[in-house]
XYZ file of C-alpha atoms in Angstrom:
603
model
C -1.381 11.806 18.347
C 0.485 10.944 14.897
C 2.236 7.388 14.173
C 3.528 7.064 10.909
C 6.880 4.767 8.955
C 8.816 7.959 9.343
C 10.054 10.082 12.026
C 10.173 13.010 9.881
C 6.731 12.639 8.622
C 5.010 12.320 12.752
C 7.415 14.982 13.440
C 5.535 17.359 11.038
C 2.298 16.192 11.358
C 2.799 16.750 15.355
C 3.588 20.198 14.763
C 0.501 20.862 12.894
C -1.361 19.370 15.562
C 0.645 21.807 18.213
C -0.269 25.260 16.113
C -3.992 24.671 16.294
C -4.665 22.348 13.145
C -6.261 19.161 13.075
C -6.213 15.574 12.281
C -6.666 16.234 8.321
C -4.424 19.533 8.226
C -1.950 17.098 9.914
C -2.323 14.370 7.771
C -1.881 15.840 4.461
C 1.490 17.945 5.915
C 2.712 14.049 7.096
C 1.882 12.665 3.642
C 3.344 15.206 1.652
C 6.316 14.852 3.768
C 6.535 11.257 3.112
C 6.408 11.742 -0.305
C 10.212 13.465 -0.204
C 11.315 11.496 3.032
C 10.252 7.940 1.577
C 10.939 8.012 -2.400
C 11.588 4.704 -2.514
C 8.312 4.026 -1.292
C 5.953 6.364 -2.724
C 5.651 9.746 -4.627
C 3.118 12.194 -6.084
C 2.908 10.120 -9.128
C 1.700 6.991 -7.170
C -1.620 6.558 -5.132
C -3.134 6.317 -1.662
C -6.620 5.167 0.065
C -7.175 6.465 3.621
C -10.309 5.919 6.168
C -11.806 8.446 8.551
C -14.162 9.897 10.907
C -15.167 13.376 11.714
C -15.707 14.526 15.316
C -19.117 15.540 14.246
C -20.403 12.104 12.406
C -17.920 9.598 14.567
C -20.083 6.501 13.914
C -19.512 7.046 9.617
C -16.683 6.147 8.488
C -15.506 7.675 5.330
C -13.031 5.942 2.457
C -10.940 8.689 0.750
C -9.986 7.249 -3.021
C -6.879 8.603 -4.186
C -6.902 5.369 -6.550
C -6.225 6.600 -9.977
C -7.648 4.048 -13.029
C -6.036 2.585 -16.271
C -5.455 5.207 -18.727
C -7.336 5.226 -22.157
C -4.944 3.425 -23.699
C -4.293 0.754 -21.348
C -5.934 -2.295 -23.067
C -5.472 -5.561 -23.200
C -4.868 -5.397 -26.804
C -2.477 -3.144 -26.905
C -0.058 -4.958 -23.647
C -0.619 -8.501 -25.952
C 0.426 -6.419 -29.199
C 3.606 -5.201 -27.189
C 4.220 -9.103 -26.394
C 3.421 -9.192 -22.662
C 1.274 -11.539 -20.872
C 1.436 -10.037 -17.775
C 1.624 -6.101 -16.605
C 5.128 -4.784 -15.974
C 6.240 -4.296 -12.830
C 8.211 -1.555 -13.783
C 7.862 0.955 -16.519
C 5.485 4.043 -17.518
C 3.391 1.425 -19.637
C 2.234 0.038 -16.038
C 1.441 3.767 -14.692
C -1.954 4.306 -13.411
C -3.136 7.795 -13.771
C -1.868 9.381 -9.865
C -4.337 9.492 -7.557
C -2.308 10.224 -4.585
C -2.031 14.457 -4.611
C -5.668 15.214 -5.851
C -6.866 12.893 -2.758
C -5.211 14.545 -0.427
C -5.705 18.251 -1.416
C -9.401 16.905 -1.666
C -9.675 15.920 2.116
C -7.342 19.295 2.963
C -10.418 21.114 1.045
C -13.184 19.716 2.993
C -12.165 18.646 6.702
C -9.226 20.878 7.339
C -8.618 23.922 8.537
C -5.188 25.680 7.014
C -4.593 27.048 4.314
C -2.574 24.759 1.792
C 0.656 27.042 1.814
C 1.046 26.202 5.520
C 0.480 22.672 5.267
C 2.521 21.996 2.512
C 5.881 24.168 3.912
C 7.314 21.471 5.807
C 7.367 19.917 2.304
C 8.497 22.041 0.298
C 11.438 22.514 3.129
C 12.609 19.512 3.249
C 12.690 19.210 -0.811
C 13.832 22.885 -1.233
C 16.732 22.733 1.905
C 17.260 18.761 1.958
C 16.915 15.684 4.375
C 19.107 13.138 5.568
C 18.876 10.303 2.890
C 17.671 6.942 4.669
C 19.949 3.579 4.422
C 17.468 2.192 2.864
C 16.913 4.640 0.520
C 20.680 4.752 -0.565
C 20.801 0.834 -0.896
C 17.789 1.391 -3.427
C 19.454 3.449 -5.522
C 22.782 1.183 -5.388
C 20.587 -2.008 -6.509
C 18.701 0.355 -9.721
C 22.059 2.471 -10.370
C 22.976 0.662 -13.085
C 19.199 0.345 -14.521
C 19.281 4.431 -14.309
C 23.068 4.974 -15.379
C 22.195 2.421 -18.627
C 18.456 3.174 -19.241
C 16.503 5.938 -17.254
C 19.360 8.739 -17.570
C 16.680 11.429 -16.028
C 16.731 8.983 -12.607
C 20.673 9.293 -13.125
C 20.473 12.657 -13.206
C 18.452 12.956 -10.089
C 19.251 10.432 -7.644
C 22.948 9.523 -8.308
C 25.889 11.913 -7.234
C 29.013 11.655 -9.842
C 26.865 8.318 -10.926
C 27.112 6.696 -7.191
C 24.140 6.218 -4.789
C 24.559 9.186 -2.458
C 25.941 7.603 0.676
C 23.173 7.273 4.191
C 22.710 10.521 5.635
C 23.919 12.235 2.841
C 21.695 15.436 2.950
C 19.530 15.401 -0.389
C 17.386 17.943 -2.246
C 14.353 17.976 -4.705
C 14.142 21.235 -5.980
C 11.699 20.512 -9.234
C 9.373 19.071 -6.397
C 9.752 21.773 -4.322
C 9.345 24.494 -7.496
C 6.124 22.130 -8.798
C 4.467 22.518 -4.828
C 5.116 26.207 -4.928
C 3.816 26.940 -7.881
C 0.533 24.721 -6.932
C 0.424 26.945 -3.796
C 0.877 30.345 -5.986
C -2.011 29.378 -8.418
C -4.587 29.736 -5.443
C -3.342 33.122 -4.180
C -5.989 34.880 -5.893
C -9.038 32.709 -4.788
C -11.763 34.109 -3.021
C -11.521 31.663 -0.445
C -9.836 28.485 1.036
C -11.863 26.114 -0.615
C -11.316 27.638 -3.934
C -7.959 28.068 -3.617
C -7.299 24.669 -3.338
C -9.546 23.776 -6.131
C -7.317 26.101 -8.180
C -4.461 23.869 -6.796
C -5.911 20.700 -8.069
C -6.564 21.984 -11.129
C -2.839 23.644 -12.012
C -1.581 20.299 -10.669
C -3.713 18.138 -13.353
C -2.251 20.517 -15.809
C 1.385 20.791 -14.988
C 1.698 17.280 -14.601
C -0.483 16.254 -17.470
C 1.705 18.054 -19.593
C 4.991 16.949 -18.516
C 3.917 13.146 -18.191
C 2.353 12.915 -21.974
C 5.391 14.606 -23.264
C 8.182 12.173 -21.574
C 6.103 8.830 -21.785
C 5.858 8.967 -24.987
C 9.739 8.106 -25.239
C 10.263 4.008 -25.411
C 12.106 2.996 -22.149
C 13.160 -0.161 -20.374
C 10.578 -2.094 -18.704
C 10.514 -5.373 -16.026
C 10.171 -7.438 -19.300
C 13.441 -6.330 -20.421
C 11.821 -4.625 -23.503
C 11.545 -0.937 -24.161
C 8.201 0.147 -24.458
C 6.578 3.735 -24.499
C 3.891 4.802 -22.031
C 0.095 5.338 -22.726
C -0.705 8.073 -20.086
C -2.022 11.286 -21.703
C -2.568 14.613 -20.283
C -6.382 14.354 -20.589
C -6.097 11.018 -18.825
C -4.478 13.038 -15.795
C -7.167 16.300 -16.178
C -10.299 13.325 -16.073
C -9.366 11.666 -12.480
C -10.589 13.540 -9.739
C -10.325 11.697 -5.928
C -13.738 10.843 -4.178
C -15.098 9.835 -1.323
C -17.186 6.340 -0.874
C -18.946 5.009 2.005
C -16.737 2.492 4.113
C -17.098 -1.279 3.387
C -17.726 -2.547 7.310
C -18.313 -6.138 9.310
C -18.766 -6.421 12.881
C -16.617 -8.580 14.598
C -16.627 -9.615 18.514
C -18.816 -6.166 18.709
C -16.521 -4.256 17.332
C -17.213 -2.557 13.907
C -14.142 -2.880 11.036
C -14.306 -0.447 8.500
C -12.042 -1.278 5.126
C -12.491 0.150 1.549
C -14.318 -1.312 -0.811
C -13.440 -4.452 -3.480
C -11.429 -2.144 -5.583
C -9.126 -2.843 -3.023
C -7.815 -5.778 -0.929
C -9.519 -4.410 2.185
C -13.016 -7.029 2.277
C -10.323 -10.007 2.568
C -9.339 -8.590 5.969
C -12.975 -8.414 7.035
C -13.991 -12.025 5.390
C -10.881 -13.443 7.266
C -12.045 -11.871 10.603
C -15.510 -13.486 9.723
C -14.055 -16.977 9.681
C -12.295 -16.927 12.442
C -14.793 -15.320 14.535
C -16.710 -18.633 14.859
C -13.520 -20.166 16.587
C -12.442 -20.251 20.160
C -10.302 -17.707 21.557
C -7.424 -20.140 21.555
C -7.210 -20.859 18.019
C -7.158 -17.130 17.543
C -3.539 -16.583 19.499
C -0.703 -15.801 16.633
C 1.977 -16.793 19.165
C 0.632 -20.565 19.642
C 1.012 -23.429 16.623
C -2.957 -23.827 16.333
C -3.343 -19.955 16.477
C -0.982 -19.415 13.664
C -2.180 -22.258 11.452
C -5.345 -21.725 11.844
C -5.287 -17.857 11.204
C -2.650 -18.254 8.321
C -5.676 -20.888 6.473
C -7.993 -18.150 7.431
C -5.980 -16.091 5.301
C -5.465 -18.310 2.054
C -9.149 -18.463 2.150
C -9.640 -14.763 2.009
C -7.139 -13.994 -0.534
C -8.706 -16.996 -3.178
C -11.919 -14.783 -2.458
C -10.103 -11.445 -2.965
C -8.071 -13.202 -6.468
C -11.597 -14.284 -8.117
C -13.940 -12.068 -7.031
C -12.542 -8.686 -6.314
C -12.749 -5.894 -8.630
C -13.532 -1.772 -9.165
C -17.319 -2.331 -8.213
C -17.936 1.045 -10.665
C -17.391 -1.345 -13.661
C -17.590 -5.583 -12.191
C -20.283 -6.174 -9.628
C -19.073 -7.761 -6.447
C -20.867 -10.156 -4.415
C -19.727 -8.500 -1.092
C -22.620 -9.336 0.934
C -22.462 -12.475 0.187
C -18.674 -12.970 0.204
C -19.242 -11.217 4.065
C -22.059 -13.183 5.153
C -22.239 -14.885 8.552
C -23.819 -18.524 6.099
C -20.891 -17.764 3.860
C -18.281 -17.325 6.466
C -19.551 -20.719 8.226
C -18.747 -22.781 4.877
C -15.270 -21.605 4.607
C -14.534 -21.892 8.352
C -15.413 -25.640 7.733
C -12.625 -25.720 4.970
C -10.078 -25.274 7.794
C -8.322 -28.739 9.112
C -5.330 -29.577 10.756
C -2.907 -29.765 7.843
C -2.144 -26.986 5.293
C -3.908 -26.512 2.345
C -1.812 -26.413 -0.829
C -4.601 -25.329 -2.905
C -6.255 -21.584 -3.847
C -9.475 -22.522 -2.817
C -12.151 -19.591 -4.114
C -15.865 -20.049 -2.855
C -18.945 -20.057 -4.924
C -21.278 -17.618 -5.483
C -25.459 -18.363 -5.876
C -26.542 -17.836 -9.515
C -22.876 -17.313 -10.389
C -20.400 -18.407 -12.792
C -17.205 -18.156 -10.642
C -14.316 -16.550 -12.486
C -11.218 -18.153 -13.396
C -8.496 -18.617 -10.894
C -5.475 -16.276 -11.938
C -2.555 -18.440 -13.455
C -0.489 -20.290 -10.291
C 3.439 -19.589 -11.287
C 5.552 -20.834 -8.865
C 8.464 -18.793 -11.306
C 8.459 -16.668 -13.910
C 11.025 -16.255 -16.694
C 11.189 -13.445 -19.255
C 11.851 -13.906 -22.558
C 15.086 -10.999 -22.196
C 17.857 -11.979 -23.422
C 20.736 -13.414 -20.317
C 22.374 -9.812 -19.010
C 20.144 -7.541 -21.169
C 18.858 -6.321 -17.664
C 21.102 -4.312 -15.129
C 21.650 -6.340 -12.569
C 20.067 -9.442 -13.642
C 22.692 -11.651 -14.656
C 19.989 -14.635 -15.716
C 18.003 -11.901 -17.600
C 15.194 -12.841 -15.189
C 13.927 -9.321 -14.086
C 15.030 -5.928 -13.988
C 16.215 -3.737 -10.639
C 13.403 -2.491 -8.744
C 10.427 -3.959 -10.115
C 7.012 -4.817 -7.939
C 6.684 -3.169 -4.953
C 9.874 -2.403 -2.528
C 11.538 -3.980 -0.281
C 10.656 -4.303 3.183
C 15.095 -4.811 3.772
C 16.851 -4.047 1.458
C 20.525 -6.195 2.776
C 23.416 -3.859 3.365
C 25.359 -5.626 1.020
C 24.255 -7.301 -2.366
C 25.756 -10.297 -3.514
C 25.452 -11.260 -7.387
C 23.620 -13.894 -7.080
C 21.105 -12.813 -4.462
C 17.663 -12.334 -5.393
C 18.132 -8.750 -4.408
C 20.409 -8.154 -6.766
C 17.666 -9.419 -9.734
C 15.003 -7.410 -8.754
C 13.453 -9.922 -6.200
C 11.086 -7.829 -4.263
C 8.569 -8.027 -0.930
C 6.404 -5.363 -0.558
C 6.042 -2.547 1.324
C 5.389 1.473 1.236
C 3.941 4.071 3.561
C 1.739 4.723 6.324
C 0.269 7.554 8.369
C -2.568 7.486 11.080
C -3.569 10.848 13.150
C -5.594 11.338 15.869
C -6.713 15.066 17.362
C -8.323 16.640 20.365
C -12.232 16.993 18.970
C -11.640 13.469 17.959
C -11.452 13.440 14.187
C -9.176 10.147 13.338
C -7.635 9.239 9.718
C -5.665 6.314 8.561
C -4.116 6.349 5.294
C -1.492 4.832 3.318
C 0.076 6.554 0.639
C 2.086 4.162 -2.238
C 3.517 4.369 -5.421
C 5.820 6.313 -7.263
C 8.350 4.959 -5.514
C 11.423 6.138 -7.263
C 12.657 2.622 -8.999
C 9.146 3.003 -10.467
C 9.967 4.788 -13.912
C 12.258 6.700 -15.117
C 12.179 10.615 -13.316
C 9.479 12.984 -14.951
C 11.875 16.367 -15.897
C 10.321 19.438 -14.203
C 8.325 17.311 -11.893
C 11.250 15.246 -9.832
C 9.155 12.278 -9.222
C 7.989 9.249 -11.437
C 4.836 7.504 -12.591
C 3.558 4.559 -10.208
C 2.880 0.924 -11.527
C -0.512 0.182 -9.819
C -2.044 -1.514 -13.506
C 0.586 -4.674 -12.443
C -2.219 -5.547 -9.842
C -4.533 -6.265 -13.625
C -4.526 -9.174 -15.626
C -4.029 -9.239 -19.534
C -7.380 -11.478 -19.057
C -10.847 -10.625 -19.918
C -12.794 -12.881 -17.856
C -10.841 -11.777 -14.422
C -12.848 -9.268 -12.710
C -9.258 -7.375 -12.281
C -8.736 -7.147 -15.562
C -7.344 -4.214 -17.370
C -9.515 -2.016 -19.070
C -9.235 1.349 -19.373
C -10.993 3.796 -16.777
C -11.103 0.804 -14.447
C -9.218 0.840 -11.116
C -6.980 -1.653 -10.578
C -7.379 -3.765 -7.573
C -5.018 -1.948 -4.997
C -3.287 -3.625 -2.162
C -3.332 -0.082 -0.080
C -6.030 -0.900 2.807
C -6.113 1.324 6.165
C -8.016 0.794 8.955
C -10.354 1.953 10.938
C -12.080 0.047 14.538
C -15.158 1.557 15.921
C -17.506 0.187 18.899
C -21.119 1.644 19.570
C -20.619 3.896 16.844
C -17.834 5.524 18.840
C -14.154 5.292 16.624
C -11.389 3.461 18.485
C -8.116 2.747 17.051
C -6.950 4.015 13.391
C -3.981 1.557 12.219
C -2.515 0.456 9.068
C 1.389 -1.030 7.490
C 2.877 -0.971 4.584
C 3.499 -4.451 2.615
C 1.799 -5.186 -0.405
C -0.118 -8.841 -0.031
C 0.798 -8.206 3.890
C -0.829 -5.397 5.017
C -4.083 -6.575 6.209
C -2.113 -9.995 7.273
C -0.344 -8.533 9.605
C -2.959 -5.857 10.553
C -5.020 -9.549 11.152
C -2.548 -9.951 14.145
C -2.776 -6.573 15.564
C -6.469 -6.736 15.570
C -6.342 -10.577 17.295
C -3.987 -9.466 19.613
C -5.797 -6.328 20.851
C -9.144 -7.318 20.518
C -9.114 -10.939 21.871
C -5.839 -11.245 23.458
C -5.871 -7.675 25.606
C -2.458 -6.599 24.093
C -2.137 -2.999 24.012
C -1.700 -1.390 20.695
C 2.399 -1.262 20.916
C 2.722 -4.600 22.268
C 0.210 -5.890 19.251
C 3.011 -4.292 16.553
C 5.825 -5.142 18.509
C 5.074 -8.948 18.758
C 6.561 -11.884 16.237
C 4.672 -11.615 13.296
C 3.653 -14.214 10.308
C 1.971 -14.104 6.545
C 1.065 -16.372 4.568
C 2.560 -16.334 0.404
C 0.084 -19.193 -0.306
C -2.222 -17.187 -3.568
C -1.170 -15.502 -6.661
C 1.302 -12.388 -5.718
C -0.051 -8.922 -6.990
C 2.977 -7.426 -7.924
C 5.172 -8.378 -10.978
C 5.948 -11.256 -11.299
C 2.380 -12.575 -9.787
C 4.110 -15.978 -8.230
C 2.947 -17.555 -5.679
C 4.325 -20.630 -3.244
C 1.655 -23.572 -2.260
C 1.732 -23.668 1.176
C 3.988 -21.539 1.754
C 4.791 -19.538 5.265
C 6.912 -16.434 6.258
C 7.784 -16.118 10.172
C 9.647 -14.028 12.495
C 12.128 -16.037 14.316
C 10.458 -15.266 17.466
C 7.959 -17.062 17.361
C 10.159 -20.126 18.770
C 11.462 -23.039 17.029
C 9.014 -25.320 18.265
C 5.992 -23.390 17.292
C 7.803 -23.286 13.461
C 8.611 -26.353 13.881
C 5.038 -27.112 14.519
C 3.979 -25.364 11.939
C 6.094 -27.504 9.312
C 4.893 -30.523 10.877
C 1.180 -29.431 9.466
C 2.386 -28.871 6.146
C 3.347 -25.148 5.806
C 6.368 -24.383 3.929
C 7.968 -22.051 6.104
C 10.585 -19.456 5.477
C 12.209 -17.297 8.412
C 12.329 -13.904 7.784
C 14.481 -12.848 11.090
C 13.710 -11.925 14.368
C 12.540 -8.488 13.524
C 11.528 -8.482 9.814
C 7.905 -8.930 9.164
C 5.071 -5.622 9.269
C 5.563 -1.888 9.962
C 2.243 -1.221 11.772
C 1.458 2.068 13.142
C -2.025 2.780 15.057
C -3.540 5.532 16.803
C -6.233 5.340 19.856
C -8.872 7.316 21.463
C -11.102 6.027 24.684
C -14.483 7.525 24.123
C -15.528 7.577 27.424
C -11.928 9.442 28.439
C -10.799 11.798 25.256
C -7.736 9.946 26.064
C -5.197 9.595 23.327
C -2.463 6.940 22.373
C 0.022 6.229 19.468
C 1.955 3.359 18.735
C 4.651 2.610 15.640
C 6.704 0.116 14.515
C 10.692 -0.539 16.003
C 11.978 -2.772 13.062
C 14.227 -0.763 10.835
C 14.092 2.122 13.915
C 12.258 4.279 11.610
C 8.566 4.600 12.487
C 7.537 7.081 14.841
C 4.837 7.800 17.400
C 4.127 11.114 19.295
C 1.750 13.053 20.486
C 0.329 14.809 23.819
């Protein structure tokens, strides 16, 4: 069984699964599929983290880190020298090295079964012979057209046809992709084996791309800041990082075991909110009632001040998780819960401790660019495609709309796959996207902007330095019980992802939804703590809702103090999840209607 955010991508990954391969074989086909289906999403330049099981150690789950770190030269000094106080959200200065490719040829090498020409065909197919060009993925390119027309001419030349935004459907090609994966194939063809052919892979990837990247970064460009700055990413930055795999950061909950990566990511906040609300009542746990929603969304303010203060690449800042997980610790901030909202970011203390600094609370931000020195920014307030996409982007874009200034929500990419001997992956590939930075020639994809989750701050434990990781939002998900794997599941959307994978797990665990019913239900997040994409704002108290949950549960809602915005009936999450009943081998798959886009198959 495959669900993924694109049809294309389960599509592929399902036909893997028919010829013979398994879960991981499947897998990396999907993900390098989504990498030319989803460009404005993610690319081989950006990053992933994914969590698994093998059918022959089910109760230990694995983390795969594709999370690349900060360059060498990615200091604090030198961002403050360049006159930025915060990281771009757009820009080859805010590049991580790429973590995504290495990661997944790494978990190809060691778990699957196929050789990497035949999982990386349906690729190279779709780059080499074209796809149909999402609407989404056109109404990108029409918001940063003028950003790559005026400033990134390599974008121009790749993504715009006679200077336009190639229309939806519009059948589109990558052919320096396509070369670049063929050429990655062909440098294995004289291994002695599998496993060293793909090592040869890895290695004439770090080298081809190293190369090209330290040669074009080097070139000042425009950045979210409105100023043109050069990059800092070196080739020998790109030959250091090689992806790893770490032991899964776990909590029990209800019985049921939750496995998350570790606090170099944003995964321990889902966990410590699942902690706090596990000491309440199974009717203050229901997303569709007024007290479920309020009392899950304070949940979730509490677990993000944790994740804001505390969190950090554990290699280099040690993190109190066991604490920060504890049942004692979970009890204090449960008691922090009332019947209003809390306006406040609310961190909790640590034994023997200094608690770090909370990150600066901007409700706005304002550059210091000059009023229309930005393409479409008519305020000079931010630049065309900075942060992390959209989740909709609007059919049409008015001046004035926060669209058309760069406004974003996030969102990316997501794959989970299931097999027959019961190996099970989640994984979410991100960054890259293509209104990242300007187009690498010879590569046709761009560097990813990961180092805007850092702060220009030495006391934050996410603060840049170089060889650090930055503090990634990507957080899959696996749910095991008596050591037995159950349900792999994961979304896209920045801040949102474990939010809304909160819900899913309520709803299924507690509230007996099945897995589709659990993604296809009204959905809710709270914007309450510091954002971690460019420009880092944040609004106290604030709310985002799905229309369907009712006007008198909203209206509820306000009445405690939220500040609630409506995002639209069908607006909020793009969950997919895959199942497997130990005691059956039987196999489900569920994905995600809004923007009729995810898929789920399998049989």
């Amino acid at each position: 069984m495959v669900g993924s955010t694109h049809w294309i991508a389960t599509a592929s990954a399902q036909a893997v699964l028919e010829r013979g391969g398994n879960a991981f074989d499947a897998a990396v086909a999907g993900a390098f599929v989504l990498h030319v289906v989803e460009p404005h999403l993610n690319g081989p330049g950006g990053d992933m983290t994914g969590v698994f099981v093998t059918a022959d150690a089910p109760s230990a789950p694995r983390v795969l880190m594709g999370q690349g770190p900060a360059p060498a030269g990615a200091t604090i000094e030198h961002f403050r020298a360049e006159g930025l106080d915060l990281v771009p959200g757009s820009g080859a200065l805010a590049a991580a090295v790429p973590g995504s490719v290495d990661a997944w040829l790494l978990l190809l090498r060691d778990h699957g079964t196929w050789d990497l020409g035949d999982v990386l065909a349906y690729a190279i197919g779709y780059a080499r012979d074209g796809h149909p060009v999402l609407d989404r993925v056109s109404a990108t390119l029409s918001l940063v057209a003028g950003l790559f027309r005026d400033h990134w001419p390599t974008s121009a030349a790749h993504w715009l046809l006679d200077g336009e935004a190639p229309a939806p459907g519009t059948l589109v090609t990558n052919p320096e992709y396509a070369d670049l994966l063929d050429a990655v194939v062909a440098a294995g063809s004289g291994a002695a084996d599998r496993r060293q052919a793909i090592d040869l892979a890895r290695a004439a990837w770090r080298e081809r791309v190293g190369a090209a990247v330290e040669a074009f970064v080097r070139t000042p460009h425009r950045h979210a800041d409105g100023g043109d700055h050069a990059g800092v990413m070196t080739a020998a930055d790109i030959a250091g990082f090689e992806a790893s795999y770490e032991d899964a950061c776990t909590a029990t909950f209800r019985g049921y075991t939750i496995a998350k990566t570790g606090a170099w990511g944003q995964g321990p906040a889902l966990l410590a909110a699942l902690k706090i609300l596990e000491g309440f009542d199974d009717a203050a746990l229901d997303p569709s009632t007024e007290l479920g929603a309020h009392t899950i969304l304070e949940a979730q303010k509490l677990a993000m001040a944790d994740r804001d203060v505390w969190y950090g690449d554990p290699a280099t800042e040690d993190v109190p998780l066991d604490h920060l997980l504890g049942e004692e610790y979970a009890a204090q901030r449960r008691a922090l819960i009332t019947d209003t909202a809390s306006h406040e970011v609310r961190p909790g203390d640590v034994p023997g401790r200094p608690t770090p600094p909370v990150p600066t609370l901007r409700t706005e931000y304002a550059t210091s660019a000059p009023a229309g020195s930005l393409p479409g920014a008519p305020t000079g307030g931010a630049a065309a495609g900075v942060g992390e996409p959209t989740v909709e982007v609007p059919s049409v874009v008015e001046p004035d709309s926060p669209a058309h200034t760069g406004a974003t929500r996030g969102d990316t990419c997501h794959i989970d796959v299931v097999d027959r001997w019961g190996n099970m992956v989640s994984a979410t590939p991100s960054g890259g996207w293509l209104q990242s930075s300007p187009t690498v020639p010879g590569l046709g994809f761009c560097l990813g902007t990961r180092l805007q989750m850092t702060w220009l701050d030495e006391a934050s434990p996410s603060a840049l330095v170089p060889g650090r990781r930055p503090r990634t939002t990507l957080t899959p998900t696996l749910v095991l019980r008596d050591g037995e794997p159950l349900i792999a599941l994961g979304s896209p959307g920045g801040d949102q992802q474990d939010q809304w994978q909160l819900l899913f797990l309520l709803r299924v665990l507690v509230g007996g939804y099945t897995p589709q019913q659990a993604i296809d239900a009204p959905a809710l997040h709270t914007t309450s703590f510091p954002g971690s994409f460019w420009p880092r704002t944040w609004t106290p108290g604030g709310a985002v809702v799905e229309d369907r949950l009712g006007d008198d549960l909203i209206a509820g809602l306000e009445r405690r103090g939220h500040v609630v915005t409506r995002a639209g009936d069908w607006a909020l999450g793009r969950l997919s999840a895959v199942t497997r009943d130990p005691a059956t081998g039987l196999l489900g798959a569920a994905a995600n209607p809004r923007g009729a886009q995810g898929y789920a198959a399998g049989r």
